[in-house]
PDB file of C-alpha atoms in Angstrom:
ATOM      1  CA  UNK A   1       0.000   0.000   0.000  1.00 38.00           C
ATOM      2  CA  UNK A   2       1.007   3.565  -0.627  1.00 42.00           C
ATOM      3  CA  UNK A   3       1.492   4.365   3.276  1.00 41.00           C
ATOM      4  CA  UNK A   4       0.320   6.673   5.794  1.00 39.00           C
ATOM      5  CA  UNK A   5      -0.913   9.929   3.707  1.00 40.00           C
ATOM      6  CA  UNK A   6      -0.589  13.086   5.777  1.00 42.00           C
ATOM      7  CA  UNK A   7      -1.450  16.005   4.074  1.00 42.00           C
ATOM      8  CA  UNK A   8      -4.451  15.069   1.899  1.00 47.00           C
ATOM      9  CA  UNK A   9      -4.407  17.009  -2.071  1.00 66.00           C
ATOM     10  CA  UNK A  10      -7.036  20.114  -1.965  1.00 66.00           C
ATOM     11  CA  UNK A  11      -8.163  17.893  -5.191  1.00 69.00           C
ATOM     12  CA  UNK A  12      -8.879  14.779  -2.999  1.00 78.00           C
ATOM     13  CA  UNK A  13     -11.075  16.180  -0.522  1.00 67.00           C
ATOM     14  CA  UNK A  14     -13.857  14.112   0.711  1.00 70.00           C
ATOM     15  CA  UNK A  15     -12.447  10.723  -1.007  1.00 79.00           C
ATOM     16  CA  UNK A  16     -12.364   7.206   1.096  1.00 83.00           C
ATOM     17  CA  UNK A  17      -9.389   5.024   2.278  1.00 88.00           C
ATOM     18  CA  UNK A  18     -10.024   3.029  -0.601  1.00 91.00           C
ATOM     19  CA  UNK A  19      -9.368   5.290  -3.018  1.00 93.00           C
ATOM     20  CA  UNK A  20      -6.647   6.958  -0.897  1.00 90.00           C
ATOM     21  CA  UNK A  21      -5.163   3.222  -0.969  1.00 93.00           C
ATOM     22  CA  UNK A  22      -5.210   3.119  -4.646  1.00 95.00           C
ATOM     23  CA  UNK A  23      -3.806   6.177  -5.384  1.00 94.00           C
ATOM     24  CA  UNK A  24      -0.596   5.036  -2.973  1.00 93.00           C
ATOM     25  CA  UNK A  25      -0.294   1.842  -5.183  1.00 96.00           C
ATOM     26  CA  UNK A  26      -0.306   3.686  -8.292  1.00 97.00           C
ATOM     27  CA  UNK A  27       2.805   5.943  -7.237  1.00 96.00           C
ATOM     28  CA  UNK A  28       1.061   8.629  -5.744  1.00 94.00           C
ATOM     29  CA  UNK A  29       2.213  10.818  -2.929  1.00 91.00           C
ATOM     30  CA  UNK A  30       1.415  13.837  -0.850  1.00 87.00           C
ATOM     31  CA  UNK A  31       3.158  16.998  -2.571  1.00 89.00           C
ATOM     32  CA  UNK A  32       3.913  14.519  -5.979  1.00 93.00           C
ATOM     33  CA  UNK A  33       4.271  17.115  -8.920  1.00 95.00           C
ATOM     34  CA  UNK A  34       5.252  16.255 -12.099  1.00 95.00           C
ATOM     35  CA  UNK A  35       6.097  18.436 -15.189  1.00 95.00           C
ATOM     36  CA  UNK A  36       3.094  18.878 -17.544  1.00 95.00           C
ATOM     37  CA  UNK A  37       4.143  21.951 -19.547  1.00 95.00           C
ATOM     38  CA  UNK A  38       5.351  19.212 -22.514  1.00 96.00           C
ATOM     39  CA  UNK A  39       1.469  18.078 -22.580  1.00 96.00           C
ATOM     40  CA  UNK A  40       0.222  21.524 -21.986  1.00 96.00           C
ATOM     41  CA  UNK A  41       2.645  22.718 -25.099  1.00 96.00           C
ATOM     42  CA  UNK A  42       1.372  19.470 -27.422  1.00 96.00           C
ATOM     43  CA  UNK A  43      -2.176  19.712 -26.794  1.00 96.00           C
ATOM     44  CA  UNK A  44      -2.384  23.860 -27.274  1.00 96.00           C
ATOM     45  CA  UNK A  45      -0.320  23.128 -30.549  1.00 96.00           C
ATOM     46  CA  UNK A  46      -3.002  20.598 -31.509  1.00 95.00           C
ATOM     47  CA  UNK A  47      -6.037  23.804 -30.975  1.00 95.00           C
ATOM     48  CA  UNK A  48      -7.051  22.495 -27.415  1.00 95.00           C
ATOM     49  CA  UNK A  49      -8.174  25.430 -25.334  1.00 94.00           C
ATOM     50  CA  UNK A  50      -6.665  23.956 -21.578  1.00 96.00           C
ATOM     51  CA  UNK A  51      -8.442  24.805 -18.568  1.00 95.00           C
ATOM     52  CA  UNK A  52      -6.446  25.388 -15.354  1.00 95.00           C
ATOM     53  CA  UNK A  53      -8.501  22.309 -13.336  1.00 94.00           C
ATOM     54  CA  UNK A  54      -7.000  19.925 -15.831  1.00 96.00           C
ATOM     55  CA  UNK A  55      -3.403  20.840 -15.719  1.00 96.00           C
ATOM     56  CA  UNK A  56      -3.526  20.732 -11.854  1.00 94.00           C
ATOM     57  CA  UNK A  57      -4.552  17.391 -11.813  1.00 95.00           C
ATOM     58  CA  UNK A  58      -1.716  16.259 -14.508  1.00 96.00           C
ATOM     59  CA  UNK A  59       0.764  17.830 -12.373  1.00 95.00           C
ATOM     60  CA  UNK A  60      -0.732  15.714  -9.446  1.00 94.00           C
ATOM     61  CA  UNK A  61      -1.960  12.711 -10.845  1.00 96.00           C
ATOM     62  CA  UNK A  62      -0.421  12.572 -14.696  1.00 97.00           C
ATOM     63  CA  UNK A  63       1.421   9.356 -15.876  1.00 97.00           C
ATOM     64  CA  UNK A  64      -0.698   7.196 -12.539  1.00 97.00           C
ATOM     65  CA  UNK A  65      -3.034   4.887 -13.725  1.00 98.00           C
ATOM     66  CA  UNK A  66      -5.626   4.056 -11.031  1.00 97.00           C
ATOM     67  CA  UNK A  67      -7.052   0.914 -10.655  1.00 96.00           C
ATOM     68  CA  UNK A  68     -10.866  -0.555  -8.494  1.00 93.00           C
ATOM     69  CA  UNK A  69     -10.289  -2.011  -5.742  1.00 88.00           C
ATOM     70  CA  UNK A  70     -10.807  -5.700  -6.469  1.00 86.00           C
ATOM     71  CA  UNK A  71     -14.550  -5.965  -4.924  1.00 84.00           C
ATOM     72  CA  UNK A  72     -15.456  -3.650  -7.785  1.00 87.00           C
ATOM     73  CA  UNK A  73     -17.179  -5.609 -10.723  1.00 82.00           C
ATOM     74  CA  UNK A  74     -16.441  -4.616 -13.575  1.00 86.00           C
ATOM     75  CA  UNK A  75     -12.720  -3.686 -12.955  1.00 88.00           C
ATOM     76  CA  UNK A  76     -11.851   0.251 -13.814  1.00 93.00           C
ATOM     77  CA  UNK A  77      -8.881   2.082 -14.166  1.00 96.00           C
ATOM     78  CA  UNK A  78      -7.875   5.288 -14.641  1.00 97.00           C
ATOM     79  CA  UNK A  79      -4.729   6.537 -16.663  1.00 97.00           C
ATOM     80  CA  UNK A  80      -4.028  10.266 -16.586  1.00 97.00           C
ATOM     81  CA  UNK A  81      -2.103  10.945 -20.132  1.00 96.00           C
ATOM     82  CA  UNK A  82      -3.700  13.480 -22.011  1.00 96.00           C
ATOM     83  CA  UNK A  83      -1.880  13.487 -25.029  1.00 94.00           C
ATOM     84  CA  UNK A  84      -1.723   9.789 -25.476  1.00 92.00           C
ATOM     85  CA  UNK A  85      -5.376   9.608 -24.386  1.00 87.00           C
ATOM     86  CA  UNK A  86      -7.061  12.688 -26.214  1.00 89.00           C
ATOM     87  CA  UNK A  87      -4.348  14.907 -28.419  1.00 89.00           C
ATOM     88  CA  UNK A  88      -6.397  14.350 -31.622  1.00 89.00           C
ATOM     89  CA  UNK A  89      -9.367  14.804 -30.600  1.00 92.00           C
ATOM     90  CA  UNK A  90     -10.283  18.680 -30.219  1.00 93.00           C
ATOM     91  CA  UNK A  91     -13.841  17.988 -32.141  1.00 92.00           C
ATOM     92  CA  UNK A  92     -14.683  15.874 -29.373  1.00 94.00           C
ATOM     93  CA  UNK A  93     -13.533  18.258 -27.106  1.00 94.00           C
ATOM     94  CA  UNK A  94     -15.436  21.274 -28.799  1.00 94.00           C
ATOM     95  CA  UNK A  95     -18.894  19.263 -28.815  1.00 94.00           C
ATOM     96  CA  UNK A  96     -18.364  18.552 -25.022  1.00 95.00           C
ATOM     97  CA  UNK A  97     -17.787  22.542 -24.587  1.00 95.00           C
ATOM     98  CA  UNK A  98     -20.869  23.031 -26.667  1.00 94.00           C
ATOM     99  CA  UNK A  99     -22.919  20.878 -25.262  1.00 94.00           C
ATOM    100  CA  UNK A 100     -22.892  21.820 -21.272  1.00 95.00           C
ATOM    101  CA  UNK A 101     -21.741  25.323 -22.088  1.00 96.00           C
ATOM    102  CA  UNK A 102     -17.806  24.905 -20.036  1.00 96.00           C
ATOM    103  CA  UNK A 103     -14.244  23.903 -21.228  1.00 95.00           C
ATOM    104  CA  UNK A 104     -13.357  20.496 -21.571  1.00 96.00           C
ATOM    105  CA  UNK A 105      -9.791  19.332 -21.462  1.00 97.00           C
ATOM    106  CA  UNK A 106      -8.125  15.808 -22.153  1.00 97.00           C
ATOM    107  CA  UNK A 107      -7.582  13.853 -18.968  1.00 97.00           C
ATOM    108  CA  UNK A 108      -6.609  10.542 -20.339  1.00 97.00           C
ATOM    109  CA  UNK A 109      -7.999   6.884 -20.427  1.00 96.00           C
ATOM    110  CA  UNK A 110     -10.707   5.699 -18.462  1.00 96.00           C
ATOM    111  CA  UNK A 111     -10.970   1.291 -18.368  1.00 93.00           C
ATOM    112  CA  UNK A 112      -8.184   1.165 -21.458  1.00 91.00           C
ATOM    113  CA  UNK A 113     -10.727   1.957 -24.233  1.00 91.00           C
ATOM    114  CA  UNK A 114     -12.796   5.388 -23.211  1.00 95.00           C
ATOM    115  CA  UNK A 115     -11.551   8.313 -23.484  1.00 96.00           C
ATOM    116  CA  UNK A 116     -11.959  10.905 -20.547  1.00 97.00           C
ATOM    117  CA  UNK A 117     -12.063  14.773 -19.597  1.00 97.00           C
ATOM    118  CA  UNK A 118     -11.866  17.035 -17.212  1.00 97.00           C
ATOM    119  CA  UNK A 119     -13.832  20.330 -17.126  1.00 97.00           C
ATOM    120  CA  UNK A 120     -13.089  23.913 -15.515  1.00 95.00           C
ATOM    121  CA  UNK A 121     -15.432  23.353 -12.824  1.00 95.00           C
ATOM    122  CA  UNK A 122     -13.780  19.869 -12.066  1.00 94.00           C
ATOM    123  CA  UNK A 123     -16.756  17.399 -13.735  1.00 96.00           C
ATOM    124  CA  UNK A 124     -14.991  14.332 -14.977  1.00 97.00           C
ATOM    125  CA  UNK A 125     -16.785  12.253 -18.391  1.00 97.00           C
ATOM    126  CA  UNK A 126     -15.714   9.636 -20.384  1.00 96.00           C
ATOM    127  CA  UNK A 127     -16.919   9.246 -24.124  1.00 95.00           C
ATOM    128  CA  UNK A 128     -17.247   6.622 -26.386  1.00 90.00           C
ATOM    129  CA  UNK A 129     -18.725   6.169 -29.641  1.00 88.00           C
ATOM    130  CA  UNK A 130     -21.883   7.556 -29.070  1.00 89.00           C
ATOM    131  CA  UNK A 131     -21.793   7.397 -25.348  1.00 92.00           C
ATOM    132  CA  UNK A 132     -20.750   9.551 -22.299  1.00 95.00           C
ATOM    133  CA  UNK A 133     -20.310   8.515 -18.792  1.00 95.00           C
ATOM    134  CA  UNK A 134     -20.453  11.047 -16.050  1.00 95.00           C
ATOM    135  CA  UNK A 135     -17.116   9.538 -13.551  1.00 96.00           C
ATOM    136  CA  UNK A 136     -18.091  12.524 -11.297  1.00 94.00           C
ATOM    137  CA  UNK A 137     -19.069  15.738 -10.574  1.00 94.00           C
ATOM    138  CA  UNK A 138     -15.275  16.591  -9.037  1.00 93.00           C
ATOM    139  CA  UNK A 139     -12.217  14.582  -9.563  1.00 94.00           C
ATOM    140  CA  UNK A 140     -12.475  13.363  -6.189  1.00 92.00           C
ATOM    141  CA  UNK A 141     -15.915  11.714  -7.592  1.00 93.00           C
ATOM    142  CA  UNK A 142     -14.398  10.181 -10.230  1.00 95.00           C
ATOM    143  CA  UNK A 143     -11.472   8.513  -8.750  1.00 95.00           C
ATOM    144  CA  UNK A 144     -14.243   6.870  -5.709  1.00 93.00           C
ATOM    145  CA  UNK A 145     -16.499   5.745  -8.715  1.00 93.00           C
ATOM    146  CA  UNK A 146     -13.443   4.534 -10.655  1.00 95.00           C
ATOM    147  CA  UNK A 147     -11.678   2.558  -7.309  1.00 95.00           C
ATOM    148  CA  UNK A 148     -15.245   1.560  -5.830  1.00 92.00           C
ATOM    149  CA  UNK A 149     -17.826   1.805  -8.329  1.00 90.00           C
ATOM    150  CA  UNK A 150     -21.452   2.739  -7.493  1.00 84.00           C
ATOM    151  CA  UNK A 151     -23.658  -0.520  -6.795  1.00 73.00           C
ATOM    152  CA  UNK A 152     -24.138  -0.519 -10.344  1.00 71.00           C
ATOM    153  CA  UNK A 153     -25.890   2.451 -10.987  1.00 76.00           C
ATOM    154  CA  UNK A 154     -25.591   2.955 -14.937  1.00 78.00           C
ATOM    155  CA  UNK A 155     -23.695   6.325 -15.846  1.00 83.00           C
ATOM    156  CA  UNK A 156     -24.150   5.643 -19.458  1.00 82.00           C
ATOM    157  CA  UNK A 157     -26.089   7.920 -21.292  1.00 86.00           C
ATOM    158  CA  UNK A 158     -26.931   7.680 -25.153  1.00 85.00           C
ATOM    159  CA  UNK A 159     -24.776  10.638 -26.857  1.00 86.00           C
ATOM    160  CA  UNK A 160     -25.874  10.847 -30.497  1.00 87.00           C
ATOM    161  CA  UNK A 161     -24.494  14.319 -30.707  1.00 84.00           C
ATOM    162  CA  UNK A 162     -20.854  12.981 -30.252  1.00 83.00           C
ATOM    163  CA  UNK A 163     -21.720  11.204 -33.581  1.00 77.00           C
ATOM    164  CA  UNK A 164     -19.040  11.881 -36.635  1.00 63.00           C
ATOM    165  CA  UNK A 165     -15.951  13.274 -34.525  1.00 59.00           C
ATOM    166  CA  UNK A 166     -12.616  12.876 -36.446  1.00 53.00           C
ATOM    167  CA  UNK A 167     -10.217  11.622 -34.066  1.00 51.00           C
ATOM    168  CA  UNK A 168      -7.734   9.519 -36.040  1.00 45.00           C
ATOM    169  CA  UNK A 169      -7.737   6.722 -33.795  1.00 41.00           C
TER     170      UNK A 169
END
């Protein structure tokens, strides 16, 4: 396990020993910063308009990939790499903006195959072909519905409107 944390992330607020266990097993530590200015630099380059929410959290959390807890069923992960996650996709990006009226920046991978973003105001989604899932309202959401799931509550919600975006994958 990732050891005693003592001085929780303002980002983490709220979130369970579980997740706070997780996060220690993925390489995470109190104070961890990494340099994000190479993904900031690719993804402006590539037309994404960054919000500050989302290069907090790679500085925090970027290059981690979180995993459930192994009572959760399905199994979810999280990997925080924009670029390798999300750079060519700035259509996507500029429908989610559209759509619930707030900037929407590349996060990374969310269970291998869906791509996922963070907005200003901290709301995580994933989206894939013609589907979005709400992770949470707040990072801190997302990584307890990512570790521990939600009793199976279905986050899925038909997104027709996603429909047609180039993303060269």
């Amino acid at each position: 396990m990732g050891g005693r944390i003592e001085h929780i992330s303002e980002s983490l607020t709220g979130c369970g020993p579980s997740v706070l266990d997780a996060l220690g097993v993925a390489g995470w530590t109190a104070g961890r910063k990494i340099a994000a200015g190479d993904w900031a630099q690719q993804l402006t380059a590539a037309g994404f308009e960054l919000n500050d929410t989302a290069v907090g959290v790679w500085a925090e959390f970027g290059e981690l990939t979180i995993k459930s807890c192994p009572a959760r069923v399905p199994a979810s992960s999280l990997h925080i790499d924009p670029v390798d996650a999300c750079v060519d996709t700035t259509a996507e990006a500029s429908k989610l903006r559209h759509r619930y009226a707030e900037n929407y920046s590349p996060l990374g991978m969310w269970s291998v195959q869906f791509r996922s973003y963070i907005a200003a105001s901290g709301r995580v989604v994933a989206v894939g072909p013609n589907s979005l899932w709400l992770l949470g309202s707040t990072f801190a959401e997302a990584l307890a519905y990512v570790v521990d799931g939600d009793a199976g509550v279905n986050r899925a919600e038909q997104a027709d409107w996603l429909a047609n975006c180039p993303t060269g994958r």
